[in-house]
Coordinates of C-alpha atoms in Angstrom, one line a residue:
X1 CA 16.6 19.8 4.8
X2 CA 14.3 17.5 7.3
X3 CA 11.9 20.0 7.2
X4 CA 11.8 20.1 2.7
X5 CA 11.6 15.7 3.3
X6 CA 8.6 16.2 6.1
X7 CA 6.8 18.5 4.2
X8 CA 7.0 15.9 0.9
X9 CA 5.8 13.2 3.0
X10 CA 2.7 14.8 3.8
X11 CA 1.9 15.9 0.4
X12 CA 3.1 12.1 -0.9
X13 CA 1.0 10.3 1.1
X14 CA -2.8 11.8 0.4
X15 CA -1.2 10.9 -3.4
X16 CA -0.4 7.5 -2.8
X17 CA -3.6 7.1 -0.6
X18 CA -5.7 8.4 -3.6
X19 CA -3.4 6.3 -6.3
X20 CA -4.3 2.8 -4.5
X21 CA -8.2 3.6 -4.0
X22 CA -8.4 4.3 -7.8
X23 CA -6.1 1.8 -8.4
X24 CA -8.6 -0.5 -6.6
X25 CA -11.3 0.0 -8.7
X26 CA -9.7 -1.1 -12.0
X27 CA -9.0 -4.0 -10.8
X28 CA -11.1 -6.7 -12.7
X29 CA -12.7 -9.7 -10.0
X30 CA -10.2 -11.9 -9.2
X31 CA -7.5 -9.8 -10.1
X32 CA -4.6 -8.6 -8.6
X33 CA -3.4 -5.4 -7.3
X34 CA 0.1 -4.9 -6.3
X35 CA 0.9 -1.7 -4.2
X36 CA 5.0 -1.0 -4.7
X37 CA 6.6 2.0 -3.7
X38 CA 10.4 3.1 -3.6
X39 CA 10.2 3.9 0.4
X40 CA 11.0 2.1 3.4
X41 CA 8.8 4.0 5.4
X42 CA 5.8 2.2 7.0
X43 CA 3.6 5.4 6.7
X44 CA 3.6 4.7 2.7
X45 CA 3.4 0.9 3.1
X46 CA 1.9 -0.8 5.6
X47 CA 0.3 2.2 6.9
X48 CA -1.4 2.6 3.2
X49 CA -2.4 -0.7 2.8
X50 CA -3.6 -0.8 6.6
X51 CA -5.7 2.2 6.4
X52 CA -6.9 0.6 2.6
X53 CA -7.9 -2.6 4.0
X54 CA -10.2 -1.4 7.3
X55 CA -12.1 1.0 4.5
X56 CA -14.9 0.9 3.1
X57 CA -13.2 0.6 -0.4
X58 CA -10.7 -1.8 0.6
X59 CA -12.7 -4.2 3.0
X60 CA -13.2 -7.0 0.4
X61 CA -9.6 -7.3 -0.4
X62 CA -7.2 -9.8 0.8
X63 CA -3.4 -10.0 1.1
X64 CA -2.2 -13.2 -0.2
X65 CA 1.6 -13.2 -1.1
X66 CA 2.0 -14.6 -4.4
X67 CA 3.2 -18.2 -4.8
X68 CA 5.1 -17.9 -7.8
X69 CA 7.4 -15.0 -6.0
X70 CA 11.1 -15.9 -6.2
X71 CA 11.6 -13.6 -2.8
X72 CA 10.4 -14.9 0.6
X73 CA 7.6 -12.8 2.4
X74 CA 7.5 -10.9 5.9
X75 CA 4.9 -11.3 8.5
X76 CA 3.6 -7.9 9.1
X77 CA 0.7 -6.4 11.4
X78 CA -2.0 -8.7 11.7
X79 CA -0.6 -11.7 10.0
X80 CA -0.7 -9.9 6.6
X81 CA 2.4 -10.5 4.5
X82 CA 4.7 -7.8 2.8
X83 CA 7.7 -8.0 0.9
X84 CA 10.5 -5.6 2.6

């Protein structure tokens, strides 16, 4: 029940935390890094990148929606862009 879903959420989200650091330091200079996840829930988007971005790990990155995207980007928190 809600109880099973909460109890995945908190396990998920130290995961996706830990997938997107690593993920970070593969990157090559200049490239990109996309973060996608099948949720709607801000705690495993925004909330991820958010917490990404004001660390130490992730304060040299930048969100810049890509220009060659066919679908049109949100504003989020901050001015950052997301797609929804």
């Amino acid at each position: 029940g809600d109880c099973e879903g909460k109890q995945r959420l908190e396990e998920l989200l130290p995961l996706q935390q830990f997938i997107l650091w690593r993920a970070s330091k593969l990157v090559k200079p200049g490239g990109r890094l996309v973060y996608v996840t099948c949720s709607l829930l801000p705690q495993e988007n925004e909330d991820q990148l958010r917490a990404f971005l004001t660390s130490d790990e992730g304060n040299d990155w930048d969100v810049t929606p890509p220009t060659d995207f066919s679908v049109p980007f949100m504003a989020g928190p901050g001015g950052n862009s997301y797609l929804r």
